[in-house]
PDB file of C-alpha atoms in Angstrom:
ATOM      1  CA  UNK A   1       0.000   0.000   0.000  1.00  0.00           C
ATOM      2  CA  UNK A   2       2.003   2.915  -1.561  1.00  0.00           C
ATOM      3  CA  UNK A   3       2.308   6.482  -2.324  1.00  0.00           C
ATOM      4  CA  UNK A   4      -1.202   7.784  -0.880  1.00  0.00           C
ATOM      5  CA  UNK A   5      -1.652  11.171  -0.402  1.00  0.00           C
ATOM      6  CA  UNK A   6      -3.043   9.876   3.337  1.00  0.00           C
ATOM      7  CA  UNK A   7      -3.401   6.918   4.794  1.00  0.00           C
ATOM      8  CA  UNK A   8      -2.556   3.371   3.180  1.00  0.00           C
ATOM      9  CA  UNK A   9      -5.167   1.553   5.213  1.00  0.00           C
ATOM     10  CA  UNK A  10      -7.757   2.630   7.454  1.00  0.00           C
ATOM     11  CA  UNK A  11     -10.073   0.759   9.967  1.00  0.00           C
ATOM     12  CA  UNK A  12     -12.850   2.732  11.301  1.00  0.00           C
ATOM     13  CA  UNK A  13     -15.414   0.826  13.617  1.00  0.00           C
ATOM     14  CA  UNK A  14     -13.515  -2.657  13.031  1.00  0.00           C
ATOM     15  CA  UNK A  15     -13.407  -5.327  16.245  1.00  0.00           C
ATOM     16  CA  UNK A  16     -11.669  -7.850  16.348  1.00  0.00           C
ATOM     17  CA  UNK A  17      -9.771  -7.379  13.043  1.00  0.00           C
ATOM     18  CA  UNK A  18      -6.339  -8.921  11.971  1.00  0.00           C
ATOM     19  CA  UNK A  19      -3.751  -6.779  10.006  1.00  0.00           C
ATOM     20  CA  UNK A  20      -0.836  -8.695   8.813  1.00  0.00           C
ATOM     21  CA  UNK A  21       1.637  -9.112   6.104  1.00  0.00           C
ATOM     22  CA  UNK A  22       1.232  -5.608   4.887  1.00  0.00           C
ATOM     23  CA  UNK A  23       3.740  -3.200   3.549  1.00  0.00           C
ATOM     24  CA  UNK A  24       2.732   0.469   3.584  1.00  0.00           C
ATOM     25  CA  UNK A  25       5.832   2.908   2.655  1.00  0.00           C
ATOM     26  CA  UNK A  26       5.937   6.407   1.783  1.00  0.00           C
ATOM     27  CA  UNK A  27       2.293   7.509   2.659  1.00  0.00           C
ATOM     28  CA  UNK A  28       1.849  11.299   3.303  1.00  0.00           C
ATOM     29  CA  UNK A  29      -0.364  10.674   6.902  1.00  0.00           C
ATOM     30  CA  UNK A  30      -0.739   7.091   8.327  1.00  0.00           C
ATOM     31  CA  UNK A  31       0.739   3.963   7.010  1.00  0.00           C
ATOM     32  CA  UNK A  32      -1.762   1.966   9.280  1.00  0.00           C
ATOM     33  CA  UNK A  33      -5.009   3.823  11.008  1.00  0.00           C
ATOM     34  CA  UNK A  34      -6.797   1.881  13.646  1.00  0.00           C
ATOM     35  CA  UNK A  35      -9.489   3.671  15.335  1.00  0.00           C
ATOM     36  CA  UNK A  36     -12.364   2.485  17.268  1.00  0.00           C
ATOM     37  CA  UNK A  37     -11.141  -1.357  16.524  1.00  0.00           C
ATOM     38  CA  UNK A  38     -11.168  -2.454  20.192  1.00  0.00           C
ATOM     39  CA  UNK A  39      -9.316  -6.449  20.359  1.00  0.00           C
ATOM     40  CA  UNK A  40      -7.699  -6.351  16.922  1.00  0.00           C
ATOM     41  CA  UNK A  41      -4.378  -7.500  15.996  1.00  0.00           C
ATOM     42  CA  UNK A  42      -1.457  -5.890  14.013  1.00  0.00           C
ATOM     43  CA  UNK A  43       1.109  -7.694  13.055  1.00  0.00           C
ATOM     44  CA  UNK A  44       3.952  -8.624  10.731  1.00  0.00           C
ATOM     45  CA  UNK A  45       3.677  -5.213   9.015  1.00  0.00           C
ATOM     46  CA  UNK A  46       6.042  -3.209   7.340  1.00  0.00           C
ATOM     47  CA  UNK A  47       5.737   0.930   7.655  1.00  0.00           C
ATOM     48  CA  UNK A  48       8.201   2.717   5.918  1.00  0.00           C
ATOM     49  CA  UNK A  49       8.901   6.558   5.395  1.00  0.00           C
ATOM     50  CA  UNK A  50       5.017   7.204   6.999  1.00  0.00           C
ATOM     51  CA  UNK A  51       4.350  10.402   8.591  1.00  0.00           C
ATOM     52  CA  UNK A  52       3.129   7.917  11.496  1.00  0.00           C
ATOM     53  CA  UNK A  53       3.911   4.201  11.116  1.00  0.00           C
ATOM     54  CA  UNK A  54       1.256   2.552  12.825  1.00  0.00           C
ATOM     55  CA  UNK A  55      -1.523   5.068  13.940  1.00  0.00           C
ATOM     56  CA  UNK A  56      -4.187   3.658  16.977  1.00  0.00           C
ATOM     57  CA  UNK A  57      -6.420   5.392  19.560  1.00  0.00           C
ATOM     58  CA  UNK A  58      -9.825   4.117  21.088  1.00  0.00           C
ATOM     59  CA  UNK A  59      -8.950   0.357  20.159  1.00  0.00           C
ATOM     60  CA  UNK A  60      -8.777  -0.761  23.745  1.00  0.00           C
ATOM     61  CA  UNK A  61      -7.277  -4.287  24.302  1.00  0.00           C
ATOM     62  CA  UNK A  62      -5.364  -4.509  20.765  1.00  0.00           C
ATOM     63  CA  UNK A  63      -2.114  -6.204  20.460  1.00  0.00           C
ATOM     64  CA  UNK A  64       0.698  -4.378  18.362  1.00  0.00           C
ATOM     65  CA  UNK A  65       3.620  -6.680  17.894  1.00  0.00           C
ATOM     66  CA  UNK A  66       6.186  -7.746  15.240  1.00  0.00           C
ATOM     67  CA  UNK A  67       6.117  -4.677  13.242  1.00  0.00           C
ATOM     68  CA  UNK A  68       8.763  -3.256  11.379  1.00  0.00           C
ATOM     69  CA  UNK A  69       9.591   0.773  11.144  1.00  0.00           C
ATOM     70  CA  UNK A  70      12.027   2.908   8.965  1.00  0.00           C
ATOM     71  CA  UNK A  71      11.274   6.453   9.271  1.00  0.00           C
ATOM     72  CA  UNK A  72       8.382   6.065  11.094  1.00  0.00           C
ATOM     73  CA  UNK A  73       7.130   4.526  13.849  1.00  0.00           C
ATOM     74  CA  UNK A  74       3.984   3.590  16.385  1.00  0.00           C
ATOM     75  CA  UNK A  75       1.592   6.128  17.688  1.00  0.00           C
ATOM     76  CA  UNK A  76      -1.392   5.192  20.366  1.00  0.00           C
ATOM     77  CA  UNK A  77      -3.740   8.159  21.758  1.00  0.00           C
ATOM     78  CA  UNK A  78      -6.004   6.736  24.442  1.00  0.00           C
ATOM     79  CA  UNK A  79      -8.039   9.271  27.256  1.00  0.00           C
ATOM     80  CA  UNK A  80      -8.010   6.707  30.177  1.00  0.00           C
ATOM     81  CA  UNK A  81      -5.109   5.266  31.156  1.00  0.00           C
ATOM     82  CA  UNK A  82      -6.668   1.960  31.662  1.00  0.00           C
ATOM     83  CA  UNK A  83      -7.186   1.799  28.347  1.00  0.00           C
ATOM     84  CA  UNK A  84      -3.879   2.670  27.182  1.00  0.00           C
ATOM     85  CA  UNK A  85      -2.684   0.169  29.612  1.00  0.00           C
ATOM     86  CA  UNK A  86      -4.841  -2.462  27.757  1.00  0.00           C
ATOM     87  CA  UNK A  87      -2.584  -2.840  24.920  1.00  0.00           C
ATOM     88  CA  UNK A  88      -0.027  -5.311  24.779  1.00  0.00           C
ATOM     89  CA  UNK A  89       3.042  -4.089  22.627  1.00  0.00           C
ATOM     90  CA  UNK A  90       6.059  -6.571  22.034  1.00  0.00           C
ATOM     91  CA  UNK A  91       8.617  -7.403  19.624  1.00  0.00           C
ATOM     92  CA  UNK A  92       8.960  -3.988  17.404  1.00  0.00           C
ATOM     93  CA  UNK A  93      11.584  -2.735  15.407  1.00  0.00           C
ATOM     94  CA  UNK A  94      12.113   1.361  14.609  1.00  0.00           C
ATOM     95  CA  UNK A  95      15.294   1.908  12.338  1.00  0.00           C
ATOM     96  CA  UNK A  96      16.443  -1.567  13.088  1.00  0.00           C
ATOM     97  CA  UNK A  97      16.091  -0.847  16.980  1.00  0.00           C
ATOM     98  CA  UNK A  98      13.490  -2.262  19.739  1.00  0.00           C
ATOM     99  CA  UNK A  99      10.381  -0.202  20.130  1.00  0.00           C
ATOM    100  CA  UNK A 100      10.444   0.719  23.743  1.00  0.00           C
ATOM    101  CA  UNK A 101       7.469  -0.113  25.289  1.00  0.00           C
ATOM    102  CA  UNK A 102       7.000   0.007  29.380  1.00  0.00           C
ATOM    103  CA  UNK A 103       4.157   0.597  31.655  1.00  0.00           C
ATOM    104  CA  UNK A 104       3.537   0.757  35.508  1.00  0.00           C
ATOM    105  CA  UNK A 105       7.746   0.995  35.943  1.00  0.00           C
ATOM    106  CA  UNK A 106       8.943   2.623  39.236  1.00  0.00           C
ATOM    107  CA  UNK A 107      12.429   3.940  40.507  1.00  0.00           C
ATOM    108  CA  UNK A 108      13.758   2.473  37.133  1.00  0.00           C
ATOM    109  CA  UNK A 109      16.825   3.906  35.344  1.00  0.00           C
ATOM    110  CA  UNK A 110      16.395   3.794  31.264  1.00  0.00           C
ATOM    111  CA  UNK A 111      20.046   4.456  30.073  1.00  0.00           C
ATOM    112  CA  UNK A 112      21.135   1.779  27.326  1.00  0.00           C
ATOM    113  CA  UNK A 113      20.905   3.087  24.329  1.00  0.00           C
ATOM    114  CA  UNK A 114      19.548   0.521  22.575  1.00  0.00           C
ATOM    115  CA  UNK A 115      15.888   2.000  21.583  1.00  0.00           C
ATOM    116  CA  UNK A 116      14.434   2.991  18.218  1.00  0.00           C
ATOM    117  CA  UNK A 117      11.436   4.493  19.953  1.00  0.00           C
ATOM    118  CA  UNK A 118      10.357   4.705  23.537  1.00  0.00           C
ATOM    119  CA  UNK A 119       6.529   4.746  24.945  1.00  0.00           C
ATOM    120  CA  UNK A 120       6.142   5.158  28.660  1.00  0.00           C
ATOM    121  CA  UNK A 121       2.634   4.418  30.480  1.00  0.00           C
ATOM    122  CA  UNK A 122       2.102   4.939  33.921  1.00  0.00           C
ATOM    123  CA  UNK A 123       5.338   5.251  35.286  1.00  0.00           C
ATOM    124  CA  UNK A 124       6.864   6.617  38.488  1.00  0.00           C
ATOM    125  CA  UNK A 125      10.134   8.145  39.339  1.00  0.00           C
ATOM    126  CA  UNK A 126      11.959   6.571  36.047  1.00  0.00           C
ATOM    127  CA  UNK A 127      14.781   8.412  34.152  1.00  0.00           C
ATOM    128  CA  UNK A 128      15.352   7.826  30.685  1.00  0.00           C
ATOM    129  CA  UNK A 129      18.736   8.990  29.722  1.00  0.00           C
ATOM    130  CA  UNK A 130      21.481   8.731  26.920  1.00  0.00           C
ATOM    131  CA  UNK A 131      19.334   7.718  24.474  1.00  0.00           C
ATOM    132  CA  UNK A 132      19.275   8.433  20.666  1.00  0.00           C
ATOM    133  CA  UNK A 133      15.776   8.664  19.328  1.00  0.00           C
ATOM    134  CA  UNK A 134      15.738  10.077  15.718  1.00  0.00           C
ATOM    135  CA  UNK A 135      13.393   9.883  12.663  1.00  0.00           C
ATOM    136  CA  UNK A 136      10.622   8.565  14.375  1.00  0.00           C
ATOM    137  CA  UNK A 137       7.060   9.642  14.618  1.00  0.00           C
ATOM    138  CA  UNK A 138       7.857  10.705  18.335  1.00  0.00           C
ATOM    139  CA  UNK A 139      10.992   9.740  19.841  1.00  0.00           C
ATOM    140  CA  UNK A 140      10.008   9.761  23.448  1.00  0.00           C
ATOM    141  CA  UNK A 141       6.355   9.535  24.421  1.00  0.00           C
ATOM    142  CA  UNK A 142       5.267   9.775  28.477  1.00  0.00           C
ATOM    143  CA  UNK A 143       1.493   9.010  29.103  1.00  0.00           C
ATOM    144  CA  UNK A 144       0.589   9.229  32.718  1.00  0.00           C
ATOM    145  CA  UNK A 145       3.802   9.402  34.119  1.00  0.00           C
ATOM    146  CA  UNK A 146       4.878  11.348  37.306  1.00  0.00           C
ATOM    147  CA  UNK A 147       7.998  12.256  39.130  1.00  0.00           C
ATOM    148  CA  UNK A 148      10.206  11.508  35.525  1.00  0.00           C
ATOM    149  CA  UNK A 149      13.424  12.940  34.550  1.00  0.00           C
ATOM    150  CA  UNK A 150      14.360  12.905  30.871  1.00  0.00           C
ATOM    151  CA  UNK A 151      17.934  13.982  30.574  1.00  0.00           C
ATOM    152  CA  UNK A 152      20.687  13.743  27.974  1.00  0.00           C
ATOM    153  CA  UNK A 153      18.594  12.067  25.297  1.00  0.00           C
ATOM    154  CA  UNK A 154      19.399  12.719  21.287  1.00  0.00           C
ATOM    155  CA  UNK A 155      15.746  13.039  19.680  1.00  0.00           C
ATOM    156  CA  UNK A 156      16.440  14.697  16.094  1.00  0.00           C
ATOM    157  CA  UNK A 157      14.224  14.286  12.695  1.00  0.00           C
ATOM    158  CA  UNK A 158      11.187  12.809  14.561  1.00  0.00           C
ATOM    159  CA  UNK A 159       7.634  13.902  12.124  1.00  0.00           C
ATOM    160  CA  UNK A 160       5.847  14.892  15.121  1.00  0.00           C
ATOM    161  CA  UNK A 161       7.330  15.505  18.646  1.00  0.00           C
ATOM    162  CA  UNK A 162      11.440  14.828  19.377  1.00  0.00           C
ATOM    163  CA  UNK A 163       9.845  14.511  23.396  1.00  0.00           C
ATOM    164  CA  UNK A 164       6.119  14.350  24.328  1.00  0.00           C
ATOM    165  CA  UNK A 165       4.561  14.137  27.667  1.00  0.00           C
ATOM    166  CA  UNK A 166       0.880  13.942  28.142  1.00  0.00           C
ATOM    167  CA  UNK A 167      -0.586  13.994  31.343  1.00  0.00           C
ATOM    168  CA  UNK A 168       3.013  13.251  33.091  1.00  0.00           C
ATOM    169  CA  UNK A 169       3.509  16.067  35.961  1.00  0.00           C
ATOM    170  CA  UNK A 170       6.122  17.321  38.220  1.00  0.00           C
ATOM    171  CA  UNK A 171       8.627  15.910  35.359  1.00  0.00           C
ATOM    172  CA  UNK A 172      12.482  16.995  34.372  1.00  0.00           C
ATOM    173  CA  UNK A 173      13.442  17.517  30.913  1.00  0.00           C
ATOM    174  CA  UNK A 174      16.959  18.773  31.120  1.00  0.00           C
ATOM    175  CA  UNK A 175      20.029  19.005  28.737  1.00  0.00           C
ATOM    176  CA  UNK A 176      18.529  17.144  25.778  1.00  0.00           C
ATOM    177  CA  UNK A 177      18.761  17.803  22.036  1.00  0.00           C
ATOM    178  CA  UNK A 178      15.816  18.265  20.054  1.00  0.00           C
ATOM    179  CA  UNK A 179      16.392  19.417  15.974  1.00  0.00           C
ATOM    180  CA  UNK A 180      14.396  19.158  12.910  1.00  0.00           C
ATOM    181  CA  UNK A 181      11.206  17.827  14.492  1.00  0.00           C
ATOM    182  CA  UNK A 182       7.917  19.125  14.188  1.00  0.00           C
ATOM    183  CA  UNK A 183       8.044  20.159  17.678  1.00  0.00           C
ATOM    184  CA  UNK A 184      11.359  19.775  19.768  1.00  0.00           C
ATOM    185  CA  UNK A 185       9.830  19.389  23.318  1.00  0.00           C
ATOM    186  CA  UNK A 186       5.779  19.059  23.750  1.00  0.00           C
ATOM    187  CA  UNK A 187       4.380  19.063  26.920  1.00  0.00           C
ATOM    188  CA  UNK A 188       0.403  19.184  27.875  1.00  0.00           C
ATOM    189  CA  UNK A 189      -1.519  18.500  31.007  1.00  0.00           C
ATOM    190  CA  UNK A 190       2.034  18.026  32.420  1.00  0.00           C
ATOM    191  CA  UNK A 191       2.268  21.010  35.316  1.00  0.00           C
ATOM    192  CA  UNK A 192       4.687  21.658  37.608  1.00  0.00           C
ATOM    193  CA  UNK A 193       7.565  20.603  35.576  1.00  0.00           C
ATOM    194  CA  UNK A 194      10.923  22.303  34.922  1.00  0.00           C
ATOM    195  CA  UNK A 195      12.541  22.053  31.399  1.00  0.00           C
ATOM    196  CA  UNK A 196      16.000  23.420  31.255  1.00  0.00           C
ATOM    197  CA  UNK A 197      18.957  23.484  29.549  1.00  0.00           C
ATOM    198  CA  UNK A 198      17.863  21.829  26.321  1.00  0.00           C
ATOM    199  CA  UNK A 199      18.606  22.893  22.903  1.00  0.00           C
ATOM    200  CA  UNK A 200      16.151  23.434  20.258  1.00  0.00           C
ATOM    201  CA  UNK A 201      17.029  23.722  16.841  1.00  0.00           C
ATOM    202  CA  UNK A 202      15.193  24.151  13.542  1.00  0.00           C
ATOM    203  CA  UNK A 203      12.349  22.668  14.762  1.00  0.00           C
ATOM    204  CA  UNK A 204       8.716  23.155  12.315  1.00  0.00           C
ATOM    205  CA  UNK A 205       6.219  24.371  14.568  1.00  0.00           C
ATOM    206  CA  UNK A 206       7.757  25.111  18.397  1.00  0.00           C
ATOM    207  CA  UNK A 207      10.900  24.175  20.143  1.00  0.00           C
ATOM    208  CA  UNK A 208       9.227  23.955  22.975  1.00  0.00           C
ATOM    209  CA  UNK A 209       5.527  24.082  23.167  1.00  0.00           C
ATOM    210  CA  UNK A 210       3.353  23.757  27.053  1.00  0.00           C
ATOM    211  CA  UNK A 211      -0.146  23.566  26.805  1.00  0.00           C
ATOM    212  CA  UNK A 212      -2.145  24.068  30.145  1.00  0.00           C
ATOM    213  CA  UNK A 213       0.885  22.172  32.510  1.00  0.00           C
ATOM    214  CA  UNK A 214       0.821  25.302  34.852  1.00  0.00           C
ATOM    215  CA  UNK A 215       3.062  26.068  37.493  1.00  0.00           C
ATOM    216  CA  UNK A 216       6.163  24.801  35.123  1.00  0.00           C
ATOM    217  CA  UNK A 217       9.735  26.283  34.849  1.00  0.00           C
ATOM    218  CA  UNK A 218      11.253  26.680  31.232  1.00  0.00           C
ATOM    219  CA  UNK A 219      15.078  28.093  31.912  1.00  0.00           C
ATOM    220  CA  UNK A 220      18.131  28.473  30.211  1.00  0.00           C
ATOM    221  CA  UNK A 221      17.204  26.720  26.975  1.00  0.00           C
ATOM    222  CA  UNK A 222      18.968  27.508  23.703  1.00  0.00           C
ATOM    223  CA  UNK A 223      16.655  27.826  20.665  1.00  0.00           C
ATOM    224  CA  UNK A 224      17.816  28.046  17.006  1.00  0.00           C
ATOM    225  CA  UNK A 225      15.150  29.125  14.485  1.00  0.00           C
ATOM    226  CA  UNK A 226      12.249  28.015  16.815  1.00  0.00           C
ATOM    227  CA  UNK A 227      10.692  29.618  20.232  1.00  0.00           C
ATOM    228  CA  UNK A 228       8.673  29.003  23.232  1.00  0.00           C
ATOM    229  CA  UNK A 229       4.926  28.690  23.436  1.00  0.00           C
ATOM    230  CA  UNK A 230       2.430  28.950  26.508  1.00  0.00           C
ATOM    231  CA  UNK A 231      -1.185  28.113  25.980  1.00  0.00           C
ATOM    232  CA  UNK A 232      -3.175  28.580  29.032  1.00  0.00           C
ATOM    233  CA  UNK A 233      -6.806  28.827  29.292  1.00  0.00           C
ATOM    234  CA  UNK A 234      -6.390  31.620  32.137  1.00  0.00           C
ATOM    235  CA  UNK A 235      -4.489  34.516  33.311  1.00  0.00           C
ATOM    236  CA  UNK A 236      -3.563  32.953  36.513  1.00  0.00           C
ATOM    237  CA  UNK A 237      -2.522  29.827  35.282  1.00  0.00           C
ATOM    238  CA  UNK A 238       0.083  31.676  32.751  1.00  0.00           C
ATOM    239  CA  UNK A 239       1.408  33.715  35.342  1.00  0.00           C
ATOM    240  CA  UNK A 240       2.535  30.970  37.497  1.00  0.00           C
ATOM    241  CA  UNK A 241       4.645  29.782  34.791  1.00  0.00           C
ATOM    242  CA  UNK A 242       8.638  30.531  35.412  1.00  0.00           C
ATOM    243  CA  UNK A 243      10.422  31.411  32.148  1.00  0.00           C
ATOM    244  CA  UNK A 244      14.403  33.004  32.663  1.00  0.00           C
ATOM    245  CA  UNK A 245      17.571  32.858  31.022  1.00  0.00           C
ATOM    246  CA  UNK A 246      16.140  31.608  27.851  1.00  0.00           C
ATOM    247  CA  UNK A 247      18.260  31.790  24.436  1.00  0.00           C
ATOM    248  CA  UNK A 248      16.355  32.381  21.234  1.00  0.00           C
ATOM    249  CA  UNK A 249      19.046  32.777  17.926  1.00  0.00           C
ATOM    250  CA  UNK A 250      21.764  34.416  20.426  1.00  0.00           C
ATOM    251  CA  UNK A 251      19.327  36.764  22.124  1.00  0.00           C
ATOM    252  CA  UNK A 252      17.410  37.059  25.276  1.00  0.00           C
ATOM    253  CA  UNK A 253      14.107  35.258  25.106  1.00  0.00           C
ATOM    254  CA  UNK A 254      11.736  38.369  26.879  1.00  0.00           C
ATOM    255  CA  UNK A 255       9.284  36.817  28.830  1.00  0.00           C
ATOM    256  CA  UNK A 256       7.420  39.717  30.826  1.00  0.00           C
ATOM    257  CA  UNK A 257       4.231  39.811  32.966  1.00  0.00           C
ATOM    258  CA  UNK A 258       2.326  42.336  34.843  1.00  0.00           C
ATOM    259  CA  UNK A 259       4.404  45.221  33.524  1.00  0.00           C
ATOM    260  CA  UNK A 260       2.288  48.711  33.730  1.00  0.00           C
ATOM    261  CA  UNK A 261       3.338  51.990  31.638  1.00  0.00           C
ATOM    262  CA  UNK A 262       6.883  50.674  30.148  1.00  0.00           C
ATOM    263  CA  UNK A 263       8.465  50.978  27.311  1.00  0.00           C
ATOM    264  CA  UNK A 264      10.549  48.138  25.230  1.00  0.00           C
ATOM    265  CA  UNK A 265      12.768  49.299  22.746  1.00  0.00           C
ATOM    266  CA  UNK A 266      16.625  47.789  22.820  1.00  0.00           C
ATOM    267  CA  UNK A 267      16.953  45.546  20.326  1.00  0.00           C
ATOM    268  CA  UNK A 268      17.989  42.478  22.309  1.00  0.00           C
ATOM    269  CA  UNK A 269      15.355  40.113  22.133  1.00  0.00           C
ATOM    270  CA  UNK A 270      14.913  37.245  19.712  1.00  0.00           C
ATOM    271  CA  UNK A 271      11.411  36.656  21.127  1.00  0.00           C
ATOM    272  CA  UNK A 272       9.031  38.545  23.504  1.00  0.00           C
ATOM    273  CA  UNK A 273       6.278  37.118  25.414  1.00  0.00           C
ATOM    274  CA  UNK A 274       3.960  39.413  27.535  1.00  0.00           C
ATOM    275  CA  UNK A 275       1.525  38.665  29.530  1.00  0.00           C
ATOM    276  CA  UNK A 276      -0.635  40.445  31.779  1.00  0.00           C
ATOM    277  CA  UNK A 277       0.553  43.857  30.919  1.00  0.00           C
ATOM    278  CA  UNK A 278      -1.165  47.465  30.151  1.00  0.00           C
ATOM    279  CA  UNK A 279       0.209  50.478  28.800  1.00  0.00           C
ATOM    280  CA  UNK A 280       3.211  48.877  27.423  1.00  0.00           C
ATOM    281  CA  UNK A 281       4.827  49.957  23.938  1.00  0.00           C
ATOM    282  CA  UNK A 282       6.805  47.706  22.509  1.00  0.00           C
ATOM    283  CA  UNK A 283       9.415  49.201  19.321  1.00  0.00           C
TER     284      UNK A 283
END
């Protein structure tokens, strides 16, 4: 299944389905879509050069196992984590490397670097470190997670994310490397969680993007043709963010709140952020 401007095959509404023996390369979205499939089985498949290899939310129960990657690799989207937890995943390859795949580990260290892609369920207290996780779909993936430090990892020329936590609070992401992804560092419904000195370079969209994680720290981060985005849904939650000593293209990264009748005009700044703020003129 080749050379769609999509997705090479899509389930919609399929139980108990088998996928197997299937090669789907060079498809602009999904290779393989599974969605709403609860207790199917995918298998034995090939996904190369896929935006996202293997593509599955709301299939509770499925079993992903003996699939092959290149350029690609395995996405799952679930909004319980029972059900992500319901999903066995063994015995697949990205870029000729194990996918990662690890649930319900505590006060576990993560530092061969062995992985292809890593996945991490509803895990405590676990670092993941010294690992190299390019051209992906996501390189590293936390679901649920708490208390995690991610910290000297390589995730470069991943389509979506280089680093992704959903849902995974009071985490550390600190001195990694995230270029030429979509976005470097994504974090949402992840608060209270410091990200610091990480470099961010070239990245699509954001180098590092937080969506409603309040009460985080972002701090002396380097970005390279990318930024820093906040999305909050109110005031107070944005300004309990701390953001200082950021780099964006050589220049301060200007993150100001609560400023009253000032005026910002030296040319120092490779980003501004304000929030908060009246009367302020900006030249």
């Amino acid at each position: 299944i080749l050379n769609n401007a999509t997705t090479g095959l899509s389930l919609f509404c399929c139980t108990y389905s088998v996928i197997i023996n299937n090669t789907c390369e060079n498809n602009n979205d999904r290779g393989i879509e599974l969605s709403y499939s609860d207790n199917s089985t995918v298998i034995n498949n090939t996904c190369n050069n896929n935006d996202r290899g293997i593509d599955i939310w709301s299939s509770d129960s499925s079993t992903v196992a003996n699939n092959t990657f290149t350029n690609c690799g395995l996405k799952i989207s679930e909004e319980t984590i029972d059900a992500y937890l319901s999903y066995t995943v063994e015995n697949n390859w990205v870029n000729e490397k194990p996918l990662g795949f690890y649930t319900n580990l505590d006060s576990t260290i993560i530092a061969e670097p062995v992985y292809g892609q890593l996945i991490l369920a509803n895990c405590t207290n676990v670092i993941v470190r010294d690992q190299i996780l390019n051209n992906a779909t996501t390189g590293l993936s936390l679901f649920c997670c708490t208390y995690s430090v991610i910290i000297n990892n390589t995730c470069n020329n991943n389509v979506y994310d280089g680093i992704y936590l959903y849902s995974s609070g009071s985490s550390t992401v600190t001195n990694n490397t995230c270029e030429n992804n979509n976005f470097g560092i994504y974090l949402l419904y992840s608060g209270s969680s410091t990200v610091t000195n990480n470099t961010c370079k070239n990245n699509n969209n954001q180098g590092i993007d937080i969506l409603f994680s309040d009460s985080s720290t972002v701090a002396n981060n380097t970005f390279t043709n990318c930024g820093l985005k906040i999305s909050e849904e109110t005031i107070d939650a944005y300004l309990s963010y701390t953001v200082e000593d950021n780099r964006v293209n050589g220049k301060k990264l200007g993150f100001y709140t609560n400023l009253d009748s000032t005026i910002i005009d030296e040319p120092v700044y490779g980003q501004l952020i304000l929030a908060n703020c009246t009367n302020v003129i900006v030249r």
